[in-house]
Each structure stands twice: as C-alpha cells, then as structure tokens.
mmCIF file of the C-alpha atoms, coordinates in Angstrom:
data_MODEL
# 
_entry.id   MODEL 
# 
loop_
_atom_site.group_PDB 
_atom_site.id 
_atom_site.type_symbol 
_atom_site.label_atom_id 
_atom_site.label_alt_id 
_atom_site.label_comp_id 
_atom_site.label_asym_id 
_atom_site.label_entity_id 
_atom_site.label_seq_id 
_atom_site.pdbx_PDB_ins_code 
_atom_site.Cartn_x 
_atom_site.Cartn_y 
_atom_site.Cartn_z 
_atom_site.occupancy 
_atom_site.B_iso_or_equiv 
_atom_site.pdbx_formal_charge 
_atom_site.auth_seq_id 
_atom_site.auth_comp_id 
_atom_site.auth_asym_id 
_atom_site.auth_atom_id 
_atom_site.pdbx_PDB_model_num 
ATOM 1   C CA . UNK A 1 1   ? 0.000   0.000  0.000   1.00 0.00 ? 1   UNK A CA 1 
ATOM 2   C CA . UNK A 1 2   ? 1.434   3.496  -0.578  1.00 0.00 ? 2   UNK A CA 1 
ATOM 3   C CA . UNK A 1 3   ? 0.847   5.903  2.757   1.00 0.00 ? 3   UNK A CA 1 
ATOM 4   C CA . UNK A 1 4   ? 1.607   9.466  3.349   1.00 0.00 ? 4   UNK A CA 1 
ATOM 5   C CA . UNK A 1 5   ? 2.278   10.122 6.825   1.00 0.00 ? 5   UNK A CA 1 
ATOM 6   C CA . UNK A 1 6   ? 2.236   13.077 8.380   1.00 0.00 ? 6   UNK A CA 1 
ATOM 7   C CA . UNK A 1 7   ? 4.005   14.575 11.418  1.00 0.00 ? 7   UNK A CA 1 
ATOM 8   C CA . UNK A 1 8   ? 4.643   18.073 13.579  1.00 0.00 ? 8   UNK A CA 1 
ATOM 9   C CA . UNK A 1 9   ? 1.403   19.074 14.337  1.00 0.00 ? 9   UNK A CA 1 
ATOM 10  C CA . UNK A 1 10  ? 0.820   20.664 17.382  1.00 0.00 ? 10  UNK A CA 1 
ATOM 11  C CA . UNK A 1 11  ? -0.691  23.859 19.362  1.00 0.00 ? 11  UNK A CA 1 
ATOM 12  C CA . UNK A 1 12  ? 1.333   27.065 19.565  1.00 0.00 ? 12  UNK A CA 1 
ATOM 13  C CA . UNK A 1 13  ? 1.189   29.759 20.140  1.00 0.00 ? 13  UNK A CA 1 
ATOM 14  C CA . UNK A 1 14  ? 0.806   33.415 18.107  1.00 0.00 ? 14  UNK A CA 1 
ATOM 15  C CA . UNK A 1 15  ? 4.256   34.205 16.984  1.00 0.00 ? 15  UNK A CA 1 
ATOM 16  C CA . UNK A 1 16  ? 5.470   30.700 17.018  1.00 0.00 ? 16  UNK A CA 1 
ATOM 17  C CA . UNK A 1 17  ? 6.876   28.025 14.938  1.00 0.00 ? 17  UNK A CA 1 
ATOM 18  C CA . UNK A 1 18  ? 6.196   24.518 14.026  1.00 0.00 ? 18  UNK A CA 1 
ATOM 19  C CA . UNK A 1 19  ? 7.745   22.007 11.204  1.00 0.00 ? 19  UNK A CA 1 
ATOM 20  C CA . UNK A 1 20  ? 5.585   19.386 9.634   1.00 0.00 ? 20  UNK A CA 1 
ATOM 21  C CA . UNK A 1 21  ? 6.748   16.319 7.995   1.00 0.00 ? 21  UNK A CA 1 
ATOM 22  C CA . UNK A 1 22  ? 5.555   14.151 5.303   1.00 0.00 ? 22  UNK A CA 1 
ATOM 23  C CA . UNK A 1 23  ? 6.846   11.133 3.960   1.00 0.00 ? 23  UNK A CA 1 
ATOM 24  C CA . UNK A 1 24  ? 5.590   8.967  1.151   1.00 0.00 ? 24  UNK A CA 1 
ATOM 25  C CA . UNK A 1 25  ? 6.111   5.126  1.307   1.00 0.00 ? 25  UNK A CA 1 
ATOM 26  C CA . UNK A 1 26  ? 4.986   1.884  -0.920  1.00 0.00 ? 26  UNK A CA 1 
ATOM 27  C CA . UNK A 1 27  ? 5.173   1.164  -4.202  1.00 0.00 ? 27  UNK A CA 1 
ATOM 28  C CA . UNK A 1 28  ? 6.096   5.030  -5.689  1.00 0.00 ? 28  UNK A CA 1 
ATOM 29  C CA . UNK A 1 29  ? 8.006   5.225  -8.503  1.00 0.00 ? 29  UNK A CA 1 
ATOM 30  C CA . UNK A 1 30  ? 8.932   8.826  -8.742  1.00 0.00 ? 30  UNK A CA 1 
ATOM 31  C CA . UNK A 1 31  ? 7.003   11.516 -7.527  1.00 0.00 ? 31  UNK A CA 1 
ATOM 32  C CA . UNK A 1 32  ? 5.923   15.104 -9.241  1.00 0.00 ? 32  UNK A CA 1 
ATOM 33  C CA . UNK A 1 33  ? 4.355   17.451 -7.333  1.00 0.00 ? 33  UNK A CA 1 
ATOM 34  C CA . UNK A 1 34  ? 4.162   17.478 -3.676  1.00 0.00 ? 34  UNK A CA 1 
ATOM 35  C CA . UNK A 1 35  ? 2.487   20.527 -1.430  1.00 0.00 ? 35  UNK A CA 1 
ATOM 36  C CA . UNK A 1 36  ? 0.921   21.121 1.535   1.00 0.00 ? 36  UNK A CA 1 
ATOM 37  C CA . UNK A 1 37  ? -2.950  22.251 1.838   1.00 0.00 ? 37  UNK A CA 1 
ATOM 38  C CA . UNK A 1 38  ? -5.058  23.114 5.072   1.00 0.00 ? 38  UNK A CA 1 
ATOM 39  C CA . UNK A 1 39  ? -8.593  22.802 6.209   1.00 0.00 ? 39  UNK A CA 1 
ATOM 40  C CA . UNK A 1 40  ? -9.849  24.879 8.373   1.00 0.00 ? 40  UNK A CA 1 
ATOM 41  C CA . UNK A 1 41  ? -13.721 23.733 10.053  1.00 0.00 ? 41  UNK A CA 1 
ATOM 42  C CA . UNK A 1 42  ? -16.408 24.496 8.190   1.00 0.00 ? 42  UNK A CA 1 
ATOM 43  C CA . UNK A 1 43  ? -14.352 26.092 5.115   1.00 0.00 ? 43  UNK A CA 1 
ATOM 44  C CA . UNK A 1 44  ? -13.414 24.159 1.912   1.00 0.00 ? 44  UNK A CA 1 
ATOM 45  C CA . UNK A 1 45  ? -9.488  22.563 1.661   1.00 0.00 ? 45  UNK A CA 1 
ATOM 46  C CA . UNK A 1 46  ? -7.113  25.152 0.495   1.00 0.00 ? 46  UNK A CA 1 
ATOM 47  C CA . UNK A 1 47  ? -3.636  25.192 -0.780  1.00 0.00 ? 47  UNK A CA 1 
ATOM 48  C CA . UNK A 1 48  ? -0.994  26.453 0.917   1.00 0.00 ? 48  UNK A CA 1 
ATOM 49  C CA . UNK A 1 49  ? 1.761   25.774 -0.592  1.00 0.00 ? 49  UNK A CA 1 
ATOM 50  C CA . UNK A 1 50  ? 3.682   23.573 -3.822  1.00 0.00 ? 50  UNK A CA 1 
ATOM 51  C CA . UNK A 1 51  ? 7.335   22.269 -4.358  1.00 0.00 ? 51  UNK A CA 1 
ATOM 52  C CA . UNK A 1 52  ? 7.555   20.818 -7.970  1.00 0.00 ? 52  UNK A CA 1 
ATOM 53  C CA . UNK A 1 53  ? 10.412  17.933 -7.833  1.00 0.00 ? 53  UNK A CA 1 
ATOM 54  C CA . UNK A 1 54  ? 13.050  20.713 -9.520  1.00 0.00 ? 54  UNK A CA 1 
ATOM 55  C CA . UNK A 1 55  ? 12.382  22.273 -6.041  1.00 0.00 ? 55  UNK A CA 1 
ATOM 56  C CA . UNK A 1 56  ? 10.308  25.117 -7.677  1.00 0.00 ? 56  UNK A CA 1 
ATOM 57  C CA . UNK A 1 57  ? 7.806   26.292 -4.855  1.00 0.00 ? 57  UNK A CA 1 
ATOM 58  C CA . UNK A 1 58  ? 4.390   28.496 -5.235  1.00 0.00 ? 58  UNK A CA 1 
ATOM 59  C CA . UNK A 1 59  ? 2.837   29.630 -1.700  1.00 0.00 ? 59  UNK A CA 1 
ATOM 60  C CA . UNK A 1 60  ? -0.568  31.272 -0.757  1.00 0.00 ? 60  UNK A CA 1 
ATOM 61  C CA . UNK A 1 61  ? -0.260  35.093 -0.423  1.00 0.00 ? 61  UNK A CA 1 
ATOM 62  C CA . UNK A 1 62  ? -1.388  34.340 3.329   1.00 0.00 ? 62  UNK A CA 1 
ATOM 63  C CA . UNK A 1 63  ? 1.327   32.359 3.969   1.00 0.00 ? 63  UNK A CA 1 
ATOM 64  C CA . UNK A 1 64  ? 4.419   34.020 1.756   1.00 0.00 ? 64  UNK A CA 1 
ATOM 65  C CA . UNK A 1 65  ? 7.193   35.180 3.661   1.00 0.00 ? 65  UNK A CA 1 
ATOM 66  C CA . UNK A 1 66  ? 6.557   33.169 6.691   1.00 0.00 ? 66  UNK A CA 1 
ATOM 67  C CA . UNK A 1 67  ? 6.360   29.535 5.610   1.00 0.00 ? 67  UNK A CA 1 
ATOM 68  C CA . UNK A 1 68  ? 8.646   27.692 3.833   1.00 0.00 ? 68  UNK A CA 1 
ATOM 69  C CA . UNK A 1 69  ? 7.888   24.146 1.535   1.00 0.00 ? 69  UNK A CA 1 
ATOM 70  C CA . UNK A 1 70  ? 11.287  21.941 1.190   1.00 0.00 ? 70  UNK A CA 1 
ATOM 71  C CA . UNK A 1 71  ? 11.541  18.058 0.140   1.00 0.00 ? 71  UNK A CA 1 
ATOM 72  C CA . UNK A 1 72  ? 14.001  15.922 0.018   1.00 0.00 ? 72  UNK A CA 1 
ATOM 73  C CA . UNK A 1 73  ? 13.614  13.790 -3.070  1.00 0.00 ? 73  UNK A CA 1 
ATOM 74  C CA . UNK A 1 74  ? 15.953  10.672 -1.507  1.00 0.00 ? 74  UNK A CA 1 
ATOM 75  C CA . UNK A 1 75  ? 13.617  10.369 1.544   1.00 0.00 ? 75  UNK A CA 1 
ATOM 76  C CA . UNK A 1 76  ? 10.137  10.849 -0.371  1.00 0.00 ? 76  UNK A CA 1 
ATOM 77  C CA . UNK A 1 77  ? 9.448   13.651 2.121   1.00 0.00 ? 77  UNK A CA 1 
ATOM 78  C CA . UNK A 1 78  ? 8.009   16.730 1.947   1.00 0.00 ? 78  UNK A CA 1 
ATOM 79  C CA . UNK A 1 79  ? 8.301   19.653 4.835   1.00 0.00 ? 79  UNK A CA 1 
ATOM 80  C CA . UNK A 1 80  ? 6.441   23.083 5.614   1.00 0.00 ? 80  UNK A CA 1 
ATOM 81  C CA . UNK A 1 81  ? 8.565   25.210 8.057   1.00 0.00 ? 81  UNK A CA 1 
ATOM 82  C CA . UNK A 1 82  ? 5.532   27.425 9.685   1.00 0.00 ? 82  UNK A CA 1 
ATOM 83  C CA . UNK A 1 83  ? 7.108   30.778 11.500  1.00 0.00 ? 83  UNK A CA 1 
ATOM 84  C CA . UNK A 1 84  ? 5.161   33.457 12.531  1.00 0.00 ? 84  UNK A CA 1 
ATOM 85  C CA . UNK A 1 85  ? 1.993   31.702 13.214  1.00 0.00 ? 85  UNK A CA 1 
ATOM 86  C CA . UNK A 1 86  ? -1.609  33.282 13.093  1.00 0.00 ? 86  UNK A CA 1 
ATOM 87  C CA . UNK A 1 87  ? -4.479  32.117 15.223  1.00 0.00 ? 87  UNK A CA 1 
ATOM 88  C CA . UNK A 1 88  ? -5.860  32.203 11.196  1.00 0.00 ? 88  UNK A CA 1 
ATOM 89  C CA . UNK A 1 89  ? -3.273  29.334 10.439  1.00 0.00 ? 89  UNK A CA 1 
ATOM 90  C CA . UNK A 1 90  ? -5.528  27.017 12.575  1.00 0.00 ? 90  UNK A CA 1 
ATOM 91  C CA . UNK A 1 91  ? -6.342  24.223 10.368  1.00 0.00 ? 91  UNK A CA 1 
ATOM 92  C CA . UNK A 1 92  ? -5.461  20.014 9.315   1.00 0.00 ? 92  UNK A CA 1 
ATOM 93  C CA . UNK A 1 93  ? -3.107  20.418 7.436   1.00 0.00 ? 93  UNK A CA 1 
ATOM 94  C CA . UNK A 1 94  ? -2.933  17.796 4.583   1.00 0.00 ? 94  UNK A CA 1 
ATOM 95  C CA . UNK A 1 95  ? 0.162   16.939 2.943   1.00 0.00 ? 95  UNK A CA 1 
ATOM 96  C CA . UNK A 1 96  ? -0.318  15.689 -1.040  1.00 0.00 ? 96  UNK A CA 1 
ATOM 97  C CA . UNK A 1 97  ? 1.785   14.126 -3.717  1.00 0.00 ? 97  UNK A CA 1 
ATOM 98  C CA . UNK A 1 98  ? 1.535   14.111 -7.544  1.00 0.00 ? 98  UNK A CA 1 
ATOM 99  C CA . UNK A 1 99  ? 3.320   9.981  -7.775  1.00 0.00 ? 99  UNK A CA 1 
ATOM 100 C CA . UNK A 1 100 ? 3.718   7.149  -10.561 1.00 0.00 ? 100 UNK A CA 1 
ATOM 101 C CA . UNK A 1 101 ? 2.829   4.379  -8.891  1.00 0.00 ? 101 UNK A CA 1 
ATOM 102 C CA . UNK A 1 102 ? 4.758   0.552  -9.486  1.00 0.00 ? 102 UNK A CA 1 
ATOM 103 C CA . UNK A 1 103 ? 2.574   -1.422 -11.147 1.00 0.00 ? 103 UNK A CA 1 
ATOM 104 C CA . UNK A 1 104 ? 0.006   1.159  -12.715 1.00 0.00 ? 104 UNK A CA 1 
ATOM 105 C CA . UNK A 1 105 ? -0.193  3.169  -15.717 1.00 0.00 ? 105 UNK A CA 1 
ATOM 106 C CA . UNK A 1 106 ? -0.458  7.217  -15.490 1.00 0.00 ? 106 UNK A CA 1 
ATOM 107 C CA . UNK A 1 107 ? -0.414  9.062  -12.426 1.00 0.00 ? 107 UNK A CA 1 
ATOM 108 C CA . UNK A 1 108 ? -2.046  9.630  -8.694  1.00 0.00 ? 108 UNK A CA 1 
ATOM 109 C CA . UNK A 1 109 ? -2.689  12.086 -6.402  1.00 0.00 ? 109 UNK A CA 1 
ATOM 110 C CA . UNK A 1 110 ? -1.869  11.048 -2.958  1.00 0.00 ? 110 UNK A CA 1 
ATOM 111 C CA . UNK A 1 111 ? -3.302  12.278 0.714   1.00 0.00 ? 111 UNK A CA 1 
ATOM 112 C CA . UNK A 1 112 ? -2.062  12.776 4.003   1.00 0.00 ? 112 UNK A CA 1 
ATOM 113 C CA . UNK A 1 113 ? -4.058  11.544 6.743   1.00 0.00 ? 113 UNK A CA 1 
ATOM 114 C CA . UNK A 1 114 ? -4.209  15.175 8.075   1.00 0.00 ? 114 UNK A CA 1 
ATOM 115 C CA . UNK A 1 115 ? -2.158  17.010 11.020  1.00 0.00 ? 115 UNK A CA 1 
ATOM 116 C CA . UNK A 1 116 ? -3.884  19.567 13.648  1.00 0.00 ? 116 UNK A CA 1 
ATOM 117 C CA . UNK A 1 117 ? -2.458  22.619 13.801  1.00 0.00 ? 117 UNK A CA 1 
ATOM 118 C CA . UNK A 1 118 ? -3.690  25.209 16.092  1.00 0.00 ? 118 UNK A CA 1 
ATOM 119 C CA . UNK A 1 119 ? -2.486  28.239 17.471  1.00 0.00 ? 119 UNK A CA 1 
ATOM 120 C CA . UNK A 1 120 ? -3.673  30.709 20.325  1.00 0.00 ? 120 UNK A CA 1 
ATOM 121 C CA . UNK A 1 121 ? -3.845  33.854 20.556  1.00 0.00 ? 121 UNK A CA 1 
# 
C-alpha cells in the first residue's frame, strides 16, 4: 500500500513556529508534485503551498514570507517550516503528492491523513 504520513502538528502559540513532515512510502516510482494544503472547520481545503520535484515552490499570499515548503527527493518527504503563526493558520493540514505508482499506468494524487495545527492567541 502506498501511505503518506504526516508529522509536527501541534498547538502554539501566536508568533510561534512549528515544522511538519511528510513522507511517502509503498510502491512510488517517482514523484511530481508534492504541497501542503489546510482545512480549516467548516471552510473548503485550500492550498498552501507547492514544491515541484526541480524544487520550484508556489505559496498562498497568506502564507508568503513566513512559511517555507522543502523536500528531500531521496527520503520521499516533503516539509512546511511554519514561523510566525496566526491564530488564522488554525487548520489540518494535509500533505499531497503528484506519484507514478509501481505497477500502474499514469499518475495519482496522494493524501495525508491530516495534522492539527492550532495556534492561540
């Protein structure tokens, strides 16, 4: 079975910092896209940000200048650095992945099973 599990969620606190962690495992062949997205309750799922495999990255406006997406294509994992948290940044967070899986033909888009985040004001 492929998995994405997620890590680093937490409560915090207004000004502070947290790192999530995502790492894809199973039968992946190479992987595209990866990004991060967040759900907040009673709102639809909404990017945050993207990391294309060349390491290319694409944020929300919200988030630009205070979060930062990395991977680290030898480990299959993808990371969001969050500074400068907002009691707005409350959300799951969902990690995703573009991937070819072994054994199929095209491509798939692959979920996270979701990480709290929430921080106080």
């Amino acid at each position: 079975q492929v998995q994405l599990v997620e890590s680093g969620g937490g409560l915090v606190q207004a000004g502070g910092s947290l790192r999530l962690s995502c790492a894809a495992s199973g039968s992946i062949g190479i992987i595209n896209d990866m990004g991060w997205y967040r759900q907040a309750p009673g709102k639809q799922r909404e990017l945050v940000a993207t990391i294309t495999r060349s390491h290319r990255t694409n944020y929300a406006d919200s988030v630009k200048g205070r979060f930062t997406i990395s991977r680290d294509n030898a480990k299959n994992t993808v990371y969001l650095q969050m500074n400068s948290l907002k009691p707005d940044d409350t959300a799951v967070y969902y990690c995703n992945c573009n991937a070819v899986l072994r054994g199929l033909s095209g491509t798939r888009d692959l979920w996270g099973q979701g990480t709290q985040v929430t921080v106080s004001s």
